[in-house]
XYZ file of C-alpha atoms in Angstrom:
461
model
C 0.000 0.000 0.000
C 2.875 2.358 0.749
C 4.368 1.768 -2.686
C 1.101 2.800 -4.419
C 0.920 5.852 -2.233
C 4.412 6.967 -3.318
C 3.614 6.282 -6.966
C 0.466 8.338 -6.730
C 2.376 11.203 -5.166
C 4.928 11.064 -7.947
C 2.121 11.217 -10.467
C 0.743 14.348 -8.884
C 4.168 15.941 -8.746
C 4.904 15.300 -12.445
C 1.467 16.479 -13.716
C 2.174 20.235 -13.249
C 4.897 20.008 -15.931
C 2.331 18.922 -18.445
C -0.060 21.513 -17.097
C 2.574 24.219 -17.663
C 2.864 23.240 -21.315
C -0.862 23.299 -21.600
C -0.959 26.743 -20.000
C 1.567 28.077 -22.504
C -0.486 26.673 -25.360
C -3.625 28.080 -23.813
C -1.843 31.413 -23.415
C -1.085 31.605 -27.104
C -4.614 30.593 -27.874
C -5.907 33.200 -25.469
C -3.716 35.800 -27.181
C -5.200 34.803 -30.489
C -8.633 34.941 -28.939
C -7.769 38.340 -27.446
C -6.790 39.669 -30.866
C -10.043 38.489 -32.267
C -12.163 39.787 -29.386
C -12.780 43.090 -30.991
C -14.236 41.554 -34.129
C -15.861 38.605 -32.369
C -19.493 38.631 -31.264
C -20.391 38.318 -27.538
C -21.373 34.682 -27.898
C -17.690 33.777 -28.456
C -16.650 35.418 -25.177
C -19.339 33.507 -23.356
C -18.078 30.269 -24.879
C -14.475 31.009 -23.745
C -15.677 31.721 -20.224
C -17.608 28.451 -20.151
C -14.535 26.528 -21.272
C -12.432 28.230 -18.560
C -14.965 27.385 -15.846
C -15.052 23.765 -17.025
C -11.255 23.549 -16.762
C -11.350 24.988 -13.225
C -14.057 22.524 -12.233
C -11.981 19.687 -13.652
C -8.913 20.813 -11.668
C -10.976 21.019 -8.466
C -12.420 17.568 -9.092
C -8.962 16.103 -9.648
C -7.692 17.759 -6.461
C -10.594 16.388 -4.416
C -10.067 12.898 -5.841
C -6.316 12.982 -5.117
C -6.837 14.149 -1.537
C -9.472 11.459 -0.992
C -7.212 8.748 -2.370
C -4.328 9.923 -0.180
C -6.562 9.832 2.890
C -7.895 6.359 2.046
C -4.436 4.958 1.331
C -2.953 6.431 4.489
C -5.834 5.128 6.590
C -5.464 1.604 5.193
C -1.658 1.635 5.577
C -1.714 2.088 9.375
C -3.522 0.224 12.198
C -6.601 1.444 13.932
C -6.472 4.238 16.459
C -6.809 1.894 19.442
C -4.041 -0.434 18.260
C -1.761 2.451 17.390
C -2.325 3.846 20.860
C -1.481 0.507 22.453
C 1.705 0.195 20.384
C 2.703 3.721 21.319
C 1.916 3.068 24.940
C 3.897 -0.203 24.842
C 6.892 1.518 23.288
C 6.756 4.211 25.944
C 6.639 1.551 28.664
C 9.616 -0.248 27.131
C 11.532 3.000 26.934
C 10.746 3.847 30.552
C 11.719 0.331 31.685
C 15.037 0.576 29.844
C 15.679 3.951 31.462
C 14.862 2.563 34.917
C 17.093 -0.479 34.374
C 19.978 1.690 33.231
C 19.474 3.933 36.248
C 19.446 0.965 38.617
C 22.595 -0.445 37.007
C 24.317 2.884 37.592
C 23.199 3.119 41.209
C 23.805 -0.566 42.077
C 27.496 -1.442 42.532
C 28.948 -4.245 40.469
C 28.988 -6.898 43.178
C 31.183 -9.935 42.522
C 29.458 -13.288 41.970
C 28.542 -15.276 45.044
C 30.873 -18.144 45.937
C 29.813 -21.654 46.839
C 30.723 -23.596 49.965
C 30.988 -27.374 50.295
C 29.955 -28.576 53.749
C 30.486 -31.943 55.364
C 28.529 -32.554 58.575
C 29.821 -35.465 60.633
C 27.923 -37.170 63.432
C 27.839 -40.340 65.452
C 25.248 -42.612 66.979
C 22.098 -40.791 68.119
C 22.993 -37.416 66.574
C 20.539 -37.324 63.661
C 18.405 -34.562 65.175
C 21.438 -32.349 65.698
C 22.478 -32.936 62.092
C 18.972 -32.031 60.845
C 18.970 -28.835 62.860
C 22.454 -27.827 61.751
C 21.616 -28.501 58.096
C 18.515 -26.289 58.206
C 20.456 -23.458 59.803
C 23.219 -23.394 57.152
C 21.292 -24.340 54.013
C 21.610 -22.346 50.783
C 20.924 -23.499 47.188
C 24.387 -22.480 45.955
C 26.183 -24.728 48.442
C 26.870 -28.458 48.530
C 26.155 -30.597 51.599
C 27.366 -34.056 52.537
C 26.021 -35.784 55.657
C 28.214 -38.436 57.247
C 27.184 -40.746 60.081
C 30.207 -42.767 61.113
C 30.167 -46.505 61.697
C 29.226 -46.117 65.352
C 25.665 -45.357 64.173
C 23.456 -48.267 63.034
C 22.251 -48.496 59.460
C 18.696 -47.582 60.522
C 19.825 -44.102 61.538
C 21.545 -43.656 58.192
C 18.331 -44.646 56.416
C 16.459 -42.156 58.579
C 18.895 -39.492 57.417
C 18.233 -40.400 53.777
C 14.456 -40.327 54.294
C 14.709 -36.900 55.877
C 16.536 -35.502 52.853
C 14.220 -37.144 50.319
C 11.032 -36.100 52.132
C 12.016 -32.442 52.238
C 10.712 -30.832 49.008
C 13.404 -28.145 49.010
C 16.331 -30.554 49.385
C 14.728 -32.991 46.964
C 14.205 -30.397 44.230
C 17.613 -28.721 44.409
C 19.593 -31.978 44.720
C 22.511 -30.484 46.661
C 22.279 -32.600 49.834
C 23.843 -36.078 49.848
C 24.399 -38.787 52.443
C 27.505 -40.973 52.639
C 26.373 -44.533 52.028
C 29.717 -46.187 52.773
C 30.796 -44.448 55.992
C 34.097 -44.522 57.871
C 35.226 -44.564 61.446
C 36.280 -41.117 62.567
C 38.250 -41.296 65.785
C 39.592 -37.847 66.730
C 42.254 -39.503 68.912
C 43.842 -41.220 65.922
C 44.343 -40.738 62.198
C 41.043 -42.180 60.933
C 39.503 -38.710 61.243
C 41.947 -37.426 58.592
C 41.069 -40.338 56.329
C 37.361 -39.598 56.779
C 37.777 -35.894 55.964
C 39.766 -36.648 52.811
C 37.143 -39.207 51.802
C 34.235 -36.761 52.143
C 36.210 -33.986 50.438
C 36.896 -36.237 47.448
C 33.169 -37.031 47.220
C 32.323 -33.322 47.192
C 34.872 -32.758 44.424
C 33.077 -35.447 42.463
C 29.585 -34.073 43.132
C 30.301 -30.527 41.976
C 33.106 -28.595 40.323
C 31.755 -25.176 41.272
C 32.337 -24.831 45.016
C 35.120 -22.600 46.312
C 35.614 -23.458 50.007
C 35.419 -26.641 52.064
C 34.108 -26.479 55.654
C 34.015 -29.485 57.968
C 31.421 -29.366 60.750
C 30.446 -31.711 63.542
C 27.110 -32.103 65.267
C 28.378 -29.898 68.125
C 28.847 -26.880 65.809
C 26.276 -24.172 65.089
C 26.287 -21.029 62.912
C 26.443 -17.531 64.378
C 25.615 -15.761 61.094
C 23.373 -16.600 58.148
C 24.558 -18.035 54.848
C 23.564 -14.770 53.162
C 26.009 -12.992 55.476
C 28.762 -15.533 54.862
C 28.437 -15.745 51.070
C 28.166 -11.973 50.763
C 31.426 -11.386 52.630
C 33.255 -14.296 50.986
C 32.396 -12.862 47.571
C 34.903 -10.065 48.301
C 37.603 -12.408 49.634
C 40.264 -14.039 47.412
C 39.245 -17.627 46.793
C 42.690 -19.028 47.521
C 42.656 -18.050 51.214
C 42.673 -20.796 53.842
C 41.388 -20.177 57.358
C 43.098 -22.486 59.844
C 44.764 -22.016 63.209
C 48.390 -23.046 63.058
C 51.622 -22.807 64.991
C 55.054 -24.380 64.753
C 55.375 -24.367 68.541
C 54.693 -27.930 69.612
C 55.838 -27.726 73.228
C 54.424 -30.490 75.394
C 52.830 -32.116 72.340
C 56.256 -33.201 71.109
C 56.684 -35.814 73.811
C 53.044 -36.693 74.412
C 51.653 -36.678 70.878
C 54.100 -36.181 68.049
C 56.800 -38.656 69.071
C 54.418 -41.304 70.338
C 53.483 -44.134 67.992
C 49.848 -45.219 67.957
C 47.723 -47.576 65.888
C 44.223 -46.442 64.932
C 42.304 -49.678 64.405
C 39.497 -47.768 62.691
C 41.669 -47.804 59.576
C 41.451 -51.576 59.156
C 38.668 -52.930 61.415
C 34.937 -52.879 60.695
C 33.880 -52.510 64.331
C 34.446 -49.608 66.646
C 37.653 -49.943 68.626
C 39.980 -47.620 70.441
C 43.570 -46.848 69.509
C 46.496 -48.458 71.285
C 49.926 -47.002 71.997
C 53.296 -48.515 71.195
C 56.120 -48.481 73.711
C 58.657 -46.982 71.330
C 58.929 -43.380 70.189
C 60.220 -41.856 66.961
C 62.072 -38.721 65.934
C 60.525 -35.629 64.412
C 60.701 -35.395 60.601
C 63.550 -33.409 59.062
C 62.286 -33.206 55.478
C 59.583 -30.769 56.567
C 58.488 -28.905 59.684
C 55.439 -29.979 61.647
C 52.702 -27.464 62.410
C 49.752 -27.917 64.729
C 46.431 -26.180 65.208
C 42.720 -26.967 65.224
C 40.774 -29.740 63.523
C 38.114 -27.228 62.398
C 39.200 -25.462 59.212
C 37.947 -23.561 56.177
C 39.984 -24.692 53.179
C 40.139 -23.400 49.633
C 39.275 -25.732 46.801
C 42.857 -25.470 45.524
C 44.285 -26.781 48.783
C 41.766 -29.640 48.901
C 42.652 -30.652 45.345
C 46.341 -30.361 46.223
C 45.900 -32.842 49.076
C 43.785 -35.334 47.105
C 44.773 -35.180 43.430
C 47.840 -32.924 43.488
C 51.024 -33.841 41.637
C 53.302 -33.046 44.583
C 54.067 -35.898 46.947
C 54.201 -33.839 50.142
C 50.501 -34.365 51.098
C 50.920 -38.143 50.851
C 54.239 -38.136 52.705
C 52.777 -36.141 55.586
C 49.719 -38.407 55.652
C 51.903 -41.512 55.942
C 53.876 -40.000 58.808
C 50.768 -38.863 60.703
C 48.965 -42.183 60.258
C 50.651 -43.360 63.473
C 50.342 -40.053 65.335
C 47.714 -39.248 67.989
C 45.129 -36.612 66.969
C 46.689 -36.205 63.542
C 43.807 -34.091 62.198
C 45.100 -31.052 64.125
C 48.433 -31.372 62.278
C 47.738 -32.535 58.745
C 46.402 -29.535 56.786
C 48.571 -27.097 58.762
C 51.738 -29.034 57.944
C 50.889 -29.488 54.270
C 49.970 -25.829 53.730
C 52.907 -24.287 55.598
C 55.486 -26.502 53.856
C 54.174 -25.613 50.393
C 55.375 -22.530 48.527
C 52.038 -22.296 46.768
C 49.906 -22.236 49.922
C 52.125 -20.904 52.718
C 51.185 -17.311 51.832
C 47.459 -18.014 51.617
C 46.875 -18.956 55.269
C 44.879 -16.822 57.684
C 45.745 -17.796 61.253
C 42.115 -18.053 62.357
C 39.474 -20.699 61.670
C 36.530 -18.283 62.167
C 35.253 -20.422 65.078
C 34.430 -19.672 68.693
C 34.949 -22.379 71.292
C 32.008 -22.522 73.709
C 32.931 -23.499 77.273
C 29.753 -22.932 79.289
C 26.035 -23.593 79.522
C 23.459 -20.824 79.459
C 22.535 -20.899 83.146
C 23.986 -17.725 84.646
C 25.115 -14.162 84.051
C 28.691 -15.176 83.276
C 27.464 -17.563 80.593
C 25.236 -14.850 79.117
C 28.253 -12.564 78.931
C 30.186 -15.255 77.085
C 27.295 -15.652 74.663
C 27.356 -11.926 73.870
C 31.124 -12.045 73.516
C 30.870 -15.013 71.160
C 28.341 -13.266 68.916
C 30.252 -9.963 68.895
C 33.479 -11.762 67.962
C 32.430 -12.032 64.316
C 33.017 -15.786 64.241
C 31.087 -17.759 61.634
C 30.502 -20.815 63.831
C 30.429 -21.676 67.476
C 31.673 -25.090 68.502
C 31.395 -27.213 71.615
C 27.595 -27.070 72.015
C 27.300 -30.578 73.420
C 23.733 -31.406 74.513
C 23.034 -27.728 75.155
C 19.841 -26.962 73.260
C 19.144 -23.804 75.286
C 22.080 -22.015 73.689
C 21.003 -23.108 70.212
C 17.436 -21.925 70.880
C 18.776 -18.539 71.939
C 20.915 -18.275 68.793
C 17.942 -19.204 66.595
C 15.617 -16.664 68.195
C 17.903 -13.708 68.850
C 20.692 -14.007 66.276
C 19.562 -15.993 63.230
C 15.812 -15.225 63.526
C 15.051 -18.780 62.432
C 11.606 -20.176 63.297
C 11.637 -23.669 64.849
C 11.806 -26.479 62.305
C 12.259 -24.214 59.268
C 15.153 -23.566 56.946
C 16.907 -20.300 57.673
C 15.385 -17.886 55.146
C 17.558 -15.945 52.741
C 17.236 -13.667 49.746
C 16.309 -16.651 47.577
C 13.138 -17.348 49.628
C 10.122 -15.559 48.110
C 7.267 -17.077 50.111
C 5.110 -15.342 52.697
C 6.988 -15.137 55.981
C 3.719 -14.931 57.922
C 2.305 -18.075 56.324
C 2.251 -21.535 57.865
C 4.315 -22.803 54.926
C 8.052 -22.406 54.741
C 8.810 -19.210 52.720
C 11.688 -21.052 51.044
C 9.145 -23.298 49.316
C 8.889 -20.466 46.761
C 12.387 -20.234 45.295
C 13.753 -17.099 43.686
C 17.187 -16.297 42.319
C 19.960 -18.042 44.238
C 22.280 -15.105 43.547
C 20.206 -12.688 45.644
C 21.248 -12.274 49.279
C 19.994 -10.154 52.157
C 23.032 -9.463 54.353
C 22.260 -8.714 57.977
C 24.196 -7.639 61.075
C 26.242 -10.832 60.889
C 27.951 -9.642 57.707
C 29.097 -6.486 59.499
C 30.544 -8.499 62.388
C 32.372 -10.863 60.017
C 33.647 -7.967 57.931
C 35.216 -6.323 60.993
C 36.911 -9.585 61.938
C 38.325 -10.139 58.447
C 39.548 -6.557 58.166
C 41.479 -7.070 61.391
C 42.833 -10.463 60.302
C 43.779 -9.387 56.783
C 45.529 -6.170 57.745
C 49.049 -6.190 56.358
C 50.837 -6.439 59.714
C 48.610 -9.106 61.282
C 48.189 -11.183 58.133
C 51.836 -11.570 57.144
C 53.303 -11.732 60.632
C 51.194 -14.765 61.583
C 51.730 -16.887 58.464
C 53.626 -20.120 59.143
C 56.046 -18.461 61.545
C 58.756 -20.686 62.971
C 58.786 -20.301 66.755
């Protein structure tokens, strides 16, 4: 229709050229008529006037027809008034939305992507409920979780753990919670605990290639901040950092732990049995220096891969030496990291834990609870059969309702409903940091200051 409209316009534009020629011819004719007017009777003049009026009427008719055709063609070439209004309105809305999005992108800082944490939660016989509670308090869709009941627990409790995971619609839909089906003994007095940690870490490496940190928890641990707080702060931290207490000062441990030779029967027996001590002692290694610390650590993925699938032989050499050492889990990762050029400068001498020593039954214990929360630690540890402290943390610190998953920015459900708000899942990359992120930030700023950070890395005492 548009093509015809342009052709018709061109036709109208080119017609005046022909009309000009006709006018010139008419002019000459009119001059001839004017010369003959004097000798021509009045009837001739009347005839000329009639012809002129006919031409004018013809021009007017052609003009009216052309205008009408233009109007008809233009009307048929475009949509109706209502549809044109809706298209215009839609385009205005799109333009306004683009302007708003560009404004938001300018105002909102370019936050780094959220990291992912791989958790292993270890428990023993009768600790299923504590594992359930701990899992709900640290759950986030971006993380990976592995639940491990050691061989002291009967198979029925392990099946109960599996049923709990499968019956929860959130865990079942996101598929990021797994249970160890072939468990190990994990005796903290021997070396089987190191074997168990390496086993679970290798499983988590197999389950996902996207996590950035590895955190080992026991049933006596509990979070002091939300996962939104933790992931938000860790997104600004270099992913090669390792948080583990360490020291080269062995002191009394040299004679009572390091030099003693023990046999952890959990490495080769199927039933639970204690370790036994040999009468002889051995010398300290000279190929590398031993470091000691805490069994609770936060390790980077690089260090975990270095210990399990790394090309260097140091992790395996240290593991063989510590296999006959009491409480070897407090020595293994510290010794491997501090004797490696790649990882010795990535260690933060703090495991972001707070050791709980009391029960909430007096003013002194309440003061310790406030001190623990204000410390900025990510987890508290040592909550053995002390549900009152955990209830207080849930109510006053985490704001977690009983029996529910700790809500985060990814939970879009109604918080006042009877249903869990996390049943309605939003974007897993949205977090709502709270006061816990501020406390953790202050702690990390203090730990990562140039003087504190470098002066406490693998120092030989």
